XYZ file of C-alpha atoms in Angstrom:
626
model
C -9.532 -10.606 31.171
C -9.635 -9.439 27.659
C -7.094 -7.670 25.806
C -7.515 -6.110 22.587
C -4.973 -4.678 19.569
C -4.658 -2.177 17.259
C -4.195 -3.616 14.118
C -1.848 -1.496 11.140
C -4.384 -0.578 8.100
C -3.463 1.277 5.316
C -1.977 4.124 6.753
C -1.613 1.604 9.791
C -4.686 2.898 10.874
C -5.790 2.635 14.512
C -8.381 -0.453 14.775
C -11.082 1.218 16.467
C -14.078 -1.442 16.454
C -17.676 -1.913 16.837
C -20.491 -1.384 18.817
C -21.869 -4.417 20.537
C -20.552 -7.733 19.837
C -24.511 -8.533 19.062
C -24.368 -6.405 16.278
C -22.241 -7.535 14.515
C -24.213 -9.458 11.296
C -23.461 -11.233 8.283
C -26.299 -12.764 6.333
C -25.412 -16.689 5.863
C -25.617 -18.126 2.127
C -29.602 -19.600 2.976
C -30.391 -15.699 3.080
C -28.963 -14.251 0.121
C -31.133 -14.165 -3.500
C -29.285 -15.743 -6.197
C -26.881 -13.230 -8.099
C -28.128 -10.940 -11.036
C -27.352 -11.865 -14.475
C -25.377 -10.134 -16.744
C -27.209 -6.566 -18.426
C -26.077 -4.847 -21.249
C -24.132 -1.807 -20.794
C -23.150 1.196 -23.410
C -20.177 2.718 -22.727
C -19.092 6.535 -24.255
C -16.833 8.979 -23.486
C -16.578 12.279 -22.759
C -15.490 15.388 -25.086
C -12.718 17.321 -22.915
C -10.873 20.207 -22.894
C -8.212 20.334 -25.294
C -4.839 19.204 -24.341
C -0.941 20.275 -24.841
C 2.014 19.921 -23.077
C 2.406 20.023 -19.512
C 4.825 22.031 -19.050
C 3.606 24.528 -21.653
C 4.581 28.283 -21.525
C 2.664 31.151 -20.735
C 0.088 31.875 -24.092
C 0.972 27.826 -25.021
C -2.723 27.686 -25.269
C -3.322 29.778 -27.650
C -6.311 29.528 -30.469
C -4.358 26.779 -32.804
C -5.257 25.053 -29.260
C -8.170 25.808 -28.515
C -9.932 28.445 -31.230
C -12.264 29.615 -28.414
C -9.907 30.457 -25.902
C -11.130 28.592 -23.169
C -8.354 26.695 -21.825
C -6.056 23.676 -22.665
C -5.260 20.574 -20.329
C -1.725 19.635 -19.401
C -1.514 16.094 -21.162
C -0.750 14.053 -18.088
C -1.162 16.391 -15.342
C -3.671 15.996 -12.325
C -6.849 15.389 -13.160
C -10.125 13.170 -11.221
C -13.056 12.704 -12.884
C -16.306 13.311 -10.161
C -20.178 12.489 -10.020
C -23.293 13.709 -12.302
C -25.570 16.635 -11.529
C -29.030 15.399 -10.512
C -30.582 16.008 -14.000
C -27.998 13.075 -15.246
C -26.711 15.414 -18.140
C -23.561 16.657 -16.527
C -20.447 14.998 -15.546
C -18.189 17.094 -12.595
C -13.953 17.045 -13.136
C -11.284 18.574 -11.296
C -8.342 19.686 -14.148
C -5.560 21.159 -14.550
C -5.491 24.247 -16.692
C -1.922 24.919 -18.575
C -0.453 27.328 -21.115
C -3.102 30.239 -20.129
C -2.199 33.426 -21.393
C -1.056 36.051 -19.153
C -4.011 38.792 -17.729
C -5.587 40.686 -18.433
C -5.677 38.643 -21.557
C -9.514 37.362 -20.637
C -8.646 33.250 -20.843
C -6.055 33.832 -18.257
C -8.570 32.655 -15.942
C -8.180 29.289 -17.165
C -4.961 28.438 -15.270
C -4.159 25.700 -12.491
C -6.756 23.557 -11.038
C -9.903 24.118 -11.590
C -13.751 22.836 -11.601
C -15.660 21.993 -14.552
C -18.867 20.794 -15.835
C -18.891 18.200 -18.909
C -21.881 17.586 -21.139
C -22.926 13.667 -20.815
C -25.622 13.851 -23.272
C -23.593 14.859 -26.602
C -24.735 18.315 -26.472
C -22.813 21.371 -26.111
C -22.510 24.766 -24.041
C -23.979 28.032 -25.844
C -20.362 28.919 -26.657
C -20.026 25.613 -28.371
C -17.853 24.211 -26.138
C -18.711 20.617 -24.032
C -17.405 21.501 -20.816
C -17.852 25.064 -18.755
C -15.382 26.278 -15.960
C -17.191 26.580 -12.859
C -14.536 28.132 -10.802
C -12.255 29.789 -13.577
C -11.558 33.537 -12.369
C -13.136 32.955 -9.053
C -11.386 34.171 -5.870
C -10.379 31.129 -3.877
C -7.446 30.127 -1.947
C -5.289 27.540 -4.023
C -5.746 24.094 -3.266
C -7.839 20.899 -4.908
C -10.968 20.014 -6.054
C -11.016 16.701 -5.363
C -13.835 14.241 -5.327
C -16.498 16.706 -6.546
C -20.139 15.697 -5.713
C -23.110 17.334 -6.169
C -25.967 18.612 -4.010
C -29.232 17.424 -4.234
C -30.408 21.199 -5.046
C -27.688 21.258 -8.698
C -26.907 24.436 -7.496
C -23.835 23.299 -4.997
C -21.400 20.844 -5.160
C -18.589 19.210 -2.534
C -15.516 19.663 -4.464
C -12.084 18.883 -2.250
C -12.020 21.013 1.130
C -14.700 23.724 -0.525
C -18.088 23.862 -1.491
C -18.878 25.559 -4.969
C -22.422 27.330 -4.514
C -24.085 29.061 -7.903
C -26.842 30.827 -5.248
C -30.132 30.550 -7.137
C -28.982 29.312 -10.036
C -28.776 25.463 -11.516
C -24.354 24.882 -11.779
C -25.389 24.042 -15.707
C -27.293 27.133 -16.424
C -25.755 30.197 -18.581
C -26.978 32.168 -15.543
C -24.268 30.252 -13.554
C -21.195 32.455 -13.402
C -18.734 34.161 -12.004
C -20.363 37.048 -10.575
C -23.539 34.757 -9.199
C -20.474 31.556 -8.046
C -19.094 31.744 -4.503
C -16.280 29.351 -3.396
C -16.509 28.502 0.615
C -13.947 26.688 2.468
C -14.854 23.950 5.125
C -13.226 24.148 8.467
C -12.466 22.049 10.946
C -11.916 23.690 14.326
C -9.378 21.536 16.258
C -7.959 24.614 18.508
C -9.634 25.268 22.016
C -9.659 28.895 21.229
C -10.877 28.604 17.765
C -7.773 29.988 16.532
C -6.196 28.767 13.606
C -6.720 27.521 10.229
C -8.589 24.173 11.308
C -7.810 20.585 11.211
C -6.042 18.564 8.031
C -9.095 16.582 6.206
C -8.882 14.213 3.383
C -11.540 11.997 1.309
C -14.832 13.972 2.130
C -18.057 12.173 1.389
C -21.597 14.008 1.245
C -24.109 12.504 3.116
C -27.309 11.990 0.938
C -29.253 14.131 3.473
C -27.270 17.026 2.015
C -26.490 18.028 5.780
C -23.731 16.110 6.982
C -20.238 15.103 5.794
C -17.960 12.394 6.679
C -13.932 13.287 5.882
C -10.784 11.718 6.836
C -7.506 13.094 9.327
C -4.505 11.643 9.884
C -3.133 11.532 13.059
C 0.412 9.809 14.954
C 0.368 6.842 17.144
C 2.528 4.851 18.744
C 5.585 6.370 16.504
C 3.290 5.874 13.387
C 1.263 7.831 10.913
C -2.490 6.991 11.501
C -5.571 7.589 10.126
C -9.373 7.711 11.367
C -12.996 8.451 9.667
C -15.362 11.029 11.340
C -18.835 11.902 10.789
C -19.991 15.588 10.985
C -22.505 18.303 10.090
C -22.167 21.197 7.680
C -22.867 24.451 9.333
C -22.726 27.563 7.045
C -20.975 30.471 8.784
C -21.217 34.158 7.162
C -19.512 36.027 9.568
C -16.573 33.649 11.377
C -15.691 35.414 14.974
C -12.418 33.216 15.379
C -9.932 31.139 13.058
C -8.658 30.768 9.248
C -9.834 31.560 7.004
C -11.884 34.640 7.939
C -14.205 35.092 5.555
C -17.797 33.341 4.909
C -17.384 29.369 5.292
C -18.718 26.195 6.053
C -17.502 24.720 9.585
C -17.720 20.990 10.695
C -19.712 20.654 13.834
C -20.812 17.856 16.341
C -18.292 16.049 15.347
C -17.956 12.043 15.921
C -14.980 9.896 15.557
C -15.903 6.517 13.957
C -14.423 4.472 16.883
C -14.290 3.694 20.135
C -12.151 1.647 23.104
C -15.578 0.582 23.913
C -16.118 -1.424 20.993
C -14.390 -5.299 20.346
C -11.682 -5.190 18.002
C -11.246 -7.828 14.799
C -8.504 -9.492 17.235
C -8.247 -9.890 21.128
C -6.850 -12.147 23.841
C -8.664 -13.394 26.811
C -6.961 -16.190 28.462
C -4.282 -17.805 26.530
C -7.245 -18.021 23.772
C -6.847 -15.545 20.890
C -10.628 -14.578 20.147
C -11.685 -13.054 16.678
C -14.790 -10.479 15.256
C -14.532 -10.537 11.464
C -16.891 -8.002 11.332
C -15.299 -5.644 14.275
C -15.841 -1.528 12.901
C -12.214 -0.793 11.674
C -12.658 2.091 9.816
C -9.139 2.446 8.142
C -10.705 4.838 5.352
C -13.875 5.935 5.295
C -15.511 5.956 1.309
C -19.100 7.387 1.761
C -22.424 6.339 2.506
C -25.422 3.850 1.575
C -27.457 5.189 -0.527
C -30.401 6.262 1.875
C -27.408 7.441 4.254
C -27.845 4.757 6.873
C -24.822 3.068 6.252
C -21.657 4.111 5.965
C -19.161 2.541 4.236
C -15.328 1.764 4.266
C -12.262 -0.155 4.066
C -10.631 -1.504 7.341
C -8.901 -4.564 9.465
C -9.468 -7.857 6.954
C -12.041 -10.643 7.852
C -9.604 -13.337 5.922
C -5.766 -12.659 5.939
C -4.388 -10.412 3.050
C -7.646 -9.243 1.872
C -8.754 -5.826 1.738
C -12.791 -5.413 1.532
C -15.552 -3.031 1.776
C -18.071 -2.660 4.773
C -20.974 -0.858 5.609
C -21.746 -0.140 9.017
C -25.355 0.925 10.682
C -25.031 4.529 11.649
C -27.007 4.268 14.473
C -26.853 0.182 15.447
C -23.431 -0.267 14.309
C -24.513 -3.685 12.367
C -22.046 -4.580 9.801
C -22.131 -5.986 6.608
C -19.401 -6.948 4.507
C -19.891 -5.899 0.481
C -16.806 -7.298 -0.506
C -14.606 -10.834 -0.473
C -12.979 -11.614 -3.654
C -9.276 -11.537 -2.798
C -8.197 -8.979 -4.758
C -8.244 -5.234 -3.408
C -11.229 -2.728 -3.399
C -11.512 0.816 -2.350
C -13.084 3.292 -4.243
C -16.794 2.277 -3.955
C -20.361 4.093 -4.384
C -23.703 2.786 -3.336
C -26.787 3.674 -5.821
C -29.406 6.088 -4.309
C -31.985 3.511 -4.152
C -29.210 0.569 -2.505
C -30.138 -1.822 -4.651
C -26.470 -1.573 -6.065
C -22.957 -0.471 -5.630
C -20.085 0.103 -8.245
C -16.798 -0.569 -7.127
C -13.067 -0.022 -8.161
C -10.960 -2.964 -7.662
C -8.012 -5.187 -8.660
C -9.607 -8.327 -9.554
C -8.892 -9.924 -12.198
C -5.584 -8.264 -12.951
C -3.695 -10.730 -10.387
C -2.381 -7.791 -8.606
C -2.400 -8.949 -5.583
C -3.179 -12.774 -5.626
C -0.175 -13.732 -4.686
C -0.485 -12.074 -1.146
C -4.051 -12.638 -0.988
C -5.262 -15.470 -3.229
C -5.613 -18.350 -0.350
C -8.961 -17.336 1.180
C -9.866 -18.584 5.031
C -6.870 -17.725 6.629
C -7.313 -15.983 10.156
C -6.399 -12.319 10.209
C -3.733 -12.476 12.550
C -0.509 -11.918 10.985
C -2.621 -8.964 9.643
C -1.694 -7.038 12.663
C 1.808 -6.455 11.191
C 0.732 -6.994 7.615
C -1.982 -4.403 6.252
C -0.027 -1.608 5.436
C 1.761 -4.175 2.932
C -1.114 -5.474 1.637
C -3.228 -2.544 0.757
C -0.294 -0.857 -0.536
C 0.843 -2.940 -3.647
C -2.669 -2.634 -5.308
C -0.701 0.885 -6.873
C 2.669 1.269 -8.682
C 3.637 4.775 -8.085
C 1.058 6.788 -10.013
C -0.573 3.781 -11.728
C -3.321 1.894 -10.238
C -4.564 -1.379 -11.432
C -8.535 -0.770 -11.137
C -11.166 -2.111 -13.043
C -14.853 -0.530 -12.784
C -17.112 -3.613 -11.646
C -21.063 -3.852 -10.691
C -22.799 -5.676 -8.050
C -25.867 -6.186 -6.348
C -26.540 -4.767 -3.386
C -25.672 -8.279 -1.178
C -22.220 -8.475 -2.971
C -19.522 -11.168 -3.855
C -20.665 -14.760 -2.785
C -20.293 -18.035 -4.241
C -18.814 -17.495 -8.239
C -20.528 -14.223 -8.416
C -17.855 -11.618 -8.158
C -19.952 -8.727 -10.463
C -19.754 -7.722 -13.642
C -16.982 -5.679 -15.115
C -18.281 -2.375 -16.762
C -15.409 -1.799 -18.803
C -15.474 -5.086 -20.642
C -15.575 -4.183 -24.488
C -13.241 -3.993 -26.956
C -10.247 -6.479 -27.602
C -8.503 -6.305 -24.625
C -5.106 -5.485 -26.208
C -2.500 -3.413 -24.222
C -2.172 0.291 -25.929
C -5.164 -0.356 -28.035
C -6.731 2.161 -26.648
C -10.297 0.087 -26.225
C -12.153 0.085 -22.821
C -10.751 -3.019 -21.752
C -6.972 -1.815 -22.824
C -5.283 -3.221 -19.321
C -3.052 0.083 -19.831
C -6.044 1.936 -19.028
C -6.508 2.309 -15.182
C -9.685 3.182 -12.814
C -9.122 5.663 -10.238
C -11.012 6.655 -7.561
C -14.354 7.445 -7.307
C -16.769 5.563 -9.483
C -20.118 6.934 -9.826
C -24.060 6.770 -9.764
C -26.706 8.806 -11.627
C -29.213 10.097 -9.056
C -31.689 7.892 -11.225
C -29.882 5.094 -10.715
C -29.320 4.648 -14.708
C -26.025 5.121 -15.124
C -22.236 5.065 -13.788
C -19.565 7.624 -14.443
C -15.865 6.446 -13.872
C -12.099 7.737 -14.888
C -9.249 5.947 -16.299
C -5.774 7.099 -16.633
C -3.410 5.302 -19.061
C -0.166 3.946 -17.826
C 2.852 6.560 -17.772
C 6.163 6.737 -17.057
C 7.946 5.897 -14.854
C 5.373 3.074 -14.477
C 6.378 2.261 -17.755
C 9.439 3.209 -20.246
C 12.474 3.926 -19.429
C 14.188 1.109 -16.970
C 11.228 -0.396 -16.199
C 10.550 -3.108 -18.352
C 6.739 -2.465 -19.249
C 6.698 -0.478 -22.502
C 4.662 2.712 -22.577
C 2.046 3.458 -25.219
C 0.917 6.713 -27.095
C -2.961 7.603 -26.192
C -5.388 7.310 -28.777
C -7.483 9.918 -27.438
C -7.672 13.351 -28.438
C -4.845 15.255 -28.086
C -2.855 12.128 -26.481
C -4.044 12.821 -23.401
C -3.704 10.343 -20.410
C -7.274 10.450 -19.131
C -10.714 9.926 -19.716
C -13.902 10.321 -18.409
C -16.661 7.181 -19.404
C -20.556 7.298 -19.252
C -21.480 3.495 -18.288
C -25.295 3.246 -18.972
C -27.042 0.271 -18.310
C -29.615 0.545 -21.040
C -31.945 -1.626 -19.785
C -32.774 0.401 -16.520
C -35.710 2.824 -16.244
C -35.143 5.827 -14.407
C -36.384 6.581 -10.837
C -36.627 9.685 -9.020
C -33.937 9.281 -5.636
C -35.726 8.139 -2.758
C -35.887 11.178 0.059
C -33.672 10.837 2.386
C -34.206 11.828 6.228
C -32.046 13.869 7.450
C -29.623 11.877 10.121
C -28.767 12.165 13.640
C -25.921 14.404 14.339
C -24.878 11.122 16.834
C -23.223 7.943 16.113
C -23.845 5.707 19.200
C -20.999 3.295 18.600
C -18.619 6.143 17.825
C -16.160 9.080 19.934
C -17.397 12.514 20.231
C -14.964 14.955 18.967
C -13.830 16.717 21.793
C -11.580 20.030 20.570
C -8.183 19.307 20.635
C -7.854 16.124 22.236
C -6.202 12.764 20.646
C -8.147 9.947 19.956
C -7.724 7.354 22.651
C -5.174 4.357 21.834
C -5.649 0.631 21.839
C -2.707 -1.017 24.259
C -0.708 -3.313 22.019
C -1.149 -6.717 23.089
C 1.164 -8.537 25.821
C 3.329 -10.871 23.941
C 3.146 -14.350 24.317
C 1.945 -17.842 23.409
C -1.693 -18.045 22.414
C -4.433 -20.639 21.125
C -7.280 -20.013 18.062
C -9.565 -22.876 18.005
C -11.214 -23.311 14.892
C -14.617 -23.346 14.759
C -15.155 -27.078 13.156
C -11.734 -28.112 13.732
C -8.039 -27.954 14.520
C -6.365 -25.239 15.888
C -3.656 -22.406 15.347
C -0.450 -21.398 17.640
C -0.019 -18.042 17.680
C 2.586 -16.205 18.679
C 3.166 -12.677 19.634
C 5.779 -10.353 20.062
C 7.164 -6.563 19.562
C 6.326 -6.373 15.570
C 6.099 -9.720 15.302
C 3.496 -11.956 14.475
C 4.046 -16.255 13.868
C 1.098 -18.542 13.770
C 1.007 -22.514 13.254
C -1.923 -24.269 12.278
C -3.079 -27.832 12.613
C -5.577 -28.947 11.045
C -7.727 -25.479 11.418
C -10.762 -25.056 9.659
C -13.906 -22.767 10.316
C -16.447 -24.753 7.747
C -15.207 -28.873 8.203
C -14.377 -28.033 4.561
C -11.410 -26.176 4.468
C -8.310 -27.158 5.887
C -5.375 -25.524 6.903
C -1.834 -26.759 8.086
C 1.841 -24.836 7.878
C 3.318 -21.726 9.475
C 3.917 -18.238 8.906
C 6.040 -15.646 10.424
C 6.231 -12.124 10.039
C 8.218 -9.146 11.094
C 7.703 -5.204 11.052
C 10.296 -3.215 11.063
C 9.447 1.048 11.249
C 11.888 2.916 9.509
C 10.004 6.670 9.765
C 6.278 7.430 10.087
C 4.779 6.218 6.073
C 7.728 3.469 5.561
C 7.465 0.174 6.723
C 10.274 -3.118 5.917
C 8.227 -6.595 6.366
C 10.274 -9.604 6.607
C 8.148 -12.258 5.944
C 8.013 -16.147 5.842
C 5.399 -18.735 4.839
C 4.780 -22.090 4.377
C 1.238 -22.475 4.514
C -0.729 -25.864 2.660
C -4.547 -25.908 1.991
C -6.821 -28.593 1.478
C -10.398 -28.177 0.062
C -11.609 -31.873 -1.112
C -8.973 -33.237 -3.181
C -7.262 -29.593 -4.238
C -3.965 -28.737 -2.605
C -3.647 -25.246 -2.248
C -0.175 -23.579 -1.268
C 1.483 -19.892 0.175
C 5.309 -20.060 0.086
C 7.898 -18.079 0.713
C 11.266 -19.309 -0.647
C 14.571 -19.467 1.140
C 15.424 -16.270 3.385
C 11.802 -15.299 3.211
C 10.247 -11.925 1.812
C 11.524 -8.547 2.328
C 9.401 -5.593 1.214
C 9.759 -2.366 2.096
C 6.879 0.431 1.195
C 6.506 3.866 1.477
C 2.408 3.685 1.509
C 2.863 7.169 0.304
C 4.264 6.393 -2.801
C 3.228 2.422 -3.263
C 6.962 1.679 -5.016
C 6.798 -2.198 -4.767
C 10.706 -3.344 -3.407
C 11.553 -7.126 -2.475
C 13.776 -9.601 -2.040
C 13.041 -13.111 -1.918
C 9.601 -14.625 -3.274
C 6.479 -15.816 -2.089
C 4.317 -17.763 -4.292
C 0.516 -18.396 -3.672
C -0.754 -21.943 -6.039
C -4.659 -22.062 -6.058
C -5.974 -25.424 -8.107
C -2.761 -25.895 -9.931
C -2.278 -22.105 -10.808
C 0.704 -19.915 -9.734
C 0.739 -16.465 -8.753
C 3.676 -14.579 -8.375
C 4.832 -10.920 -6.847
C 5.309 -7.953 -9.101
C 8.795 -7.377 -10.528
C 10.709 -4.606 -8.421
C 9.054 -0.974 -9.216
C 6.067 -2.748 -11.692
C-alpha cells in the first residue's frame, strides 16, 4: 500500500501532485542544445510621476510639484511596476497618488492607488506629461491594482481583482478617458446561493488566449494557512441576478483546482520504502502561463532539498518540466510569447539563501517540515533580494545559470547604477508581445531593512525626486521583432486537476504514519528516514542518485506551529558531500538552528548557525532582521 504526504510550501501549501506517474518528464543532458551566449542588452528607465512625501497633506502636491497638476507619488509608498501594451510603447504601473488637493479642485482625482500608463519610447502625452492616469476619477470600489497585464485587444487590461476596459478605444489613445473607461470587478462565486461578495483571490495571471485566468486562494488545513492555484474562465456579466458586487462584472466560471488526491505526490511510502517524484504537480503558487498558454507555470514542493524552482506543467497531459535549479530562490517568472525564453526574478548570486540551499542532490524529505523556511528568507521585511535574469527556454543546466539583465554599472551599494545591490527586483518581470524587450521594477532598500538598529546603512536615491522605485526598459538590441504567435483558445478542463465544486474544501492529503523508512539511491547507498508528528530525521550512507555524488551524515528537523502564518524550526545538520576529490559540508553548530518566521512578514530570527562549505567556500545565515 502506498501512502502519500502533504508537504508545507510557502504558505505550507497543500502538495497536490500530478497526473500520471508516466507523465512526468525531464529532458536528460543528451537532449538539451548547448546554452545561448551572452547578447547585448540596453537598459533605460522610465520618466515617472513626480514624487513628495508620503505622508504629505491635502494640496502637498501642488504646482511647485508638479506644474501640471497631475499628481505626485508618495516617495516610498506602494507601488508595482506591470507589463507593456501590445504596440511595445507603453509600460502599465499601479501607484500611489499623495498630497491631491481637495475636490472639486479638478487634480483631486489623483489620490490613492491608481492605474497608469508610462511612455517607453521617450515620447510624451499631449499634455506633456510621460505617464496618463487610466483610472484617476473613475468610480471603483477601493482596493489594488496589482499585477496589471494587458489584453491582446490594448483596449483592456487585468489589473489586481478588476479589469480596466477603454470600450472601443486603444488604453494609450487621447480618446481613452474617463467618460469612455469602465472599471469591472472579478468574482468568484464560492456561496451555494450565489450570495455574497465571492471568494478571496490573489496573484491573477491572464491566459494568452485572452479568455481564461488562473488566480490564487488561500485556504486552512490541518490547523494551517494554505494555499492552492486554480484555472478558470472569464465570463462578462452585465446584469448580476445574485451576489457582491451588484453591478456589471466579470465572474470566474468552470472553475478547476490545480490538484488532485489522484495524482502521486513528490514524497510517498509504500512498504517500509520511502518512494520519490521530483517532478510530482505541487502547485504552491501559481505565476502564469507558457507563452502559447499550454503550460502553466509555478513554484511548488522542491526536486533537491532547500531549493525553490520554477515548473511548467502540460495543461492538458500534466507533463512537467522543471525551468529552474540553481540553488538560490526564484518566483516571479514570465515566459516570452513565442517560448523561446523566460525572464525570471531570483536570488542568485546575492548568497541569500546558499547557506540553506547551496548543497545540491539532497532528497527532499526533510522538506516536508522545511519549505515554509526556505522560501521565506529570500525577503527581509519589505526588501527582496531579486535580480532580473534571462534564459532560454530549456533553463539552468550545467554552468549556464542565464544572464543577468541588470548587469551595468559599477556595482557599488547606493550608487544608484543598475547593478547597485541596494536596488531590488520585485515581482513580475516582463515581455514585449514582440518578444524584444523586458520590463522589470526595482525598489531601493529602506528602512527598517536598513538604518536605524539594523546594521546595513541606508542610502539616499539618486533618482528623481528620491524616490524608492523604478521602472527599467531591458531591450535586447539585437532581436528583431515578431508579431505574437495566435494562440487557441484552451479547454475550460484540466484533466489532472479538481473541479471547483461551490463551496466545498479541497480534499486533504493524510499525513503520513510515522515510522522507520528506507530511500535507496538510485546508483548507490541508501538513506534512513525517519518520521514523526512535525518531525522529519534522515541518515544517509553512502547515497547517491548519479555514482558521482556522494552523500553521508544526518539531519533532523522539527516544526513547531505557533498560529496559522508562524512557524519555529528547530533544526540540526551534519551532512558531508563528496563529488571527486571536493568535500562539501551542511552544519549546524551546537544546539542546532532555531528560526522562527512569520511567512507574512519574512523577519529572519535565529539562534544557533548552520553553515553550508561548497569547494572550500563558506556560506553563512543572515544576521537577525537583515
Amino acid at each position: 500500500m502506498r501512502i502519500s504526504l502533504t508537504g508545507i510550501f510557502l504558505l505550507t501549501a497543500a502538495v497536490e501532485s500530478l497526473s500520471l506517474r508516466d507523465s512526468i518528464q525531464e529532458l536528460s543532458a543528451k537532449n538539451l542544445p548547448p546554452p545561448p551566449k551572452p547578447e547585448p542588452i540596453s537598459l533605460k528607465t522610465l520618466l515617472l510621476p513626480p514624487a513628495i512625501a508620503d505622508n504629505a497633506p491635502v494640496g502637498g502636491c501642488d504646482k511647485k510639484a508638479n506644474p501640471r497638476e497631475t499628481g505626485c507619488l508618495g516617495r516610498t509608498a506602494y507601488f508595482q511596476g506591470g507589463g507593456f501594451l501590445p504596440d511595445g510603447n507603453h509600460v502599465l504601473a499601479e501607484v500611489n497618488f499623495v498630497g491631491a488637493p481637495a475636490a472639486p479642485h479638478p487634480a483631486s482625482i489623483y489620490n490613492g492607488s491608481q492605474l497608469i500608463l508610462v511612455k517607453a519610447d521617450g515620447k510624451t502625452f499631449p499634455n506633456g506629461d510621460s505617464w496618463k492616469c487610466l483610472t484617476c476619477g473613475i468610480p471603483h470600489e477601493d482596493g489594488m491594482f496589482d499585477n496589471p497585464q494587458a489584453f491582446l485587444d490594448g483596449k483592456r487590461v487585468l489589473a489586481g481583482l478588476r479589469i480596466v476596459d477603454c470600450g472601443k478605444y486603444d488604453l494609450s489613445s487621447h480618446k481613452c478617458t474617463r467618460e469612455t473607461t469602465n472599471v469591472y470587478p472579478i468574482r468568484w462565486n464560492t456561496s451555494p446561493d450565489g450570495s455574497g461578495r465571492g471568494g478571496d483571490i490573489r496573484e491573477l495571471r491572464l491566459h494568452p488566449d485572452n479568455v481564461h485566468l488562473g488566480f490564487n486562494a488561500f485556504a486552512i488545513a490541518n490547523g494551517k494557512l494554505t494555499q492552492y492555484g486554480y484555472f478558470s474562465r472569464l465570463s462578462f456579466n452585465p446584469s448580476p441576478e445574485a451576489g457582491l458586487p451588484s453591478g456589471p462584472r466579470y465572474d470566474l466560471i468552470n472553475v478547476t483546482r490545480l490538484a488532485s488526491l489522484a495524482n502521486p505526490a513528490p514524497v510517498e511510502v509504500e512498504g517500509d520504502k520511502v518512494i520519490l517524484t521530483p517532478n510530482a504537480i505541487t502547485v504552491g503558487e501559481f505565476r502564469g502561463f507558457s507563452g502559447d498558454g499550454k503550460e502553466a507555470v509555478w513554484i511548488g514542493y522542491p526536486a533537491e532539498s532547500s531549493n525553490i524552482d520554477a515548473f511548467a506543467t502540460d495543461l492538458t497531459t500534466g507533463v512537467t518540466r522543471r525551468l529552474t535549479s540553481h540553488p538560490e530562490y526564484v518566483d516571479p517568472i514570465d515566459l516570452s510569447r513565442h517560448d523561446n525564453w523566460m525572464a525570471i526574478m531570483d536570488t542568485r548570486g546575492t548568497d541569500r539563501n546558499m547557506w540553506l540551499s547551496g548543497m545540491r542532490h539532497i532528497p527532499p524529505i526533510t522538506d516536508l517540515v522545511t519549505t515554509t523556511l526556505t522560501s521565506s528568507v529570500r525577503n527581509n521585511g519589505r526588501r527582496r533580494f531579486f535580480r532580473p535574469y534571462l534564459l532560454d527556454r530549456y533553463g539552468d543546466r550545467g554552468d549556464y545559470f542565464g544572464q543577468r539583465i541588470n548587469d551595468q554599472g559599477s556595482g557599488k551599494p547606493g550608487s544608484g547604477d543598475y547593478n547597485d545591490p541596494e536596488w531590488n527586483g520585485r515581482a513580475d518581470p516582463r515581455w514585449s508581445f514582440d518578444g524584444t524587450k523586458i520590463v522589470y521594477w526595482e525598489e531601493q532598500t529602506i528602512s527598517p531593512a536598513c538604518g536605524g538598529d539594523n546594521p546595513l546603512p541606508c542610502y539616499p536615491s539618486k533618482e528623481r525626486d528620491g524616490i524608492a522605485q523604478r521602472i527599467v526598459v531591458a531591450t535586447l538590441t539585437n532581436r528583431k521583432p515578431r508579431p505574437p504567435p495566435k494562440v487557441k483558445t484552451a479547454s475550460d478542463i484540466v484533466p489532472w486537476g479538481e473541479p471547483y465544486v461551490v463551496g466545498t474544501q479541497a480534499s486533504i492529503r493524510p499525513e503520513l504514519p510515522a515510522g522507520t523508512y528506507t530511500l535507496e539511491g538510485q546508483a548507490s547507498g541508501y538513506a534512513k528516514v525517519q518520521l514523526q508528528k512535525d518531525t522529519v530525521s534522515v541518515e544517509y550512507f553512502m547515497f547517491s542518485d548519479d555514482g558521482k555524488v556522494f552523500l553521508n551524515g544526518a539531519e533532523k528537523v522539527t516544526s513547531h506551529t505557533i498560529n496559522l502564518t508562524t512557524l519555529l524550526i528547530d533544526w540540526h545538520s551534519d551532512l558531508t558531500q563528496t563529488v571527486g576529490n571536493v568535500v562539501n559540508t551542511k552544519k549546524t553548530g551546537p544546539g542546532g538552528l532555531q528560526v522562527e518566521m512569520d511567512f507574512l512578514v519574512n523577519l529572519f530570527m535565529a539562534n544557533g548557525t548552520l553553515v553550508t562549505e561548497l569547494d572550500r567556500k563558506k556560506y553563512f545565515q543572515p544576521q537577525n532582521f537583515t
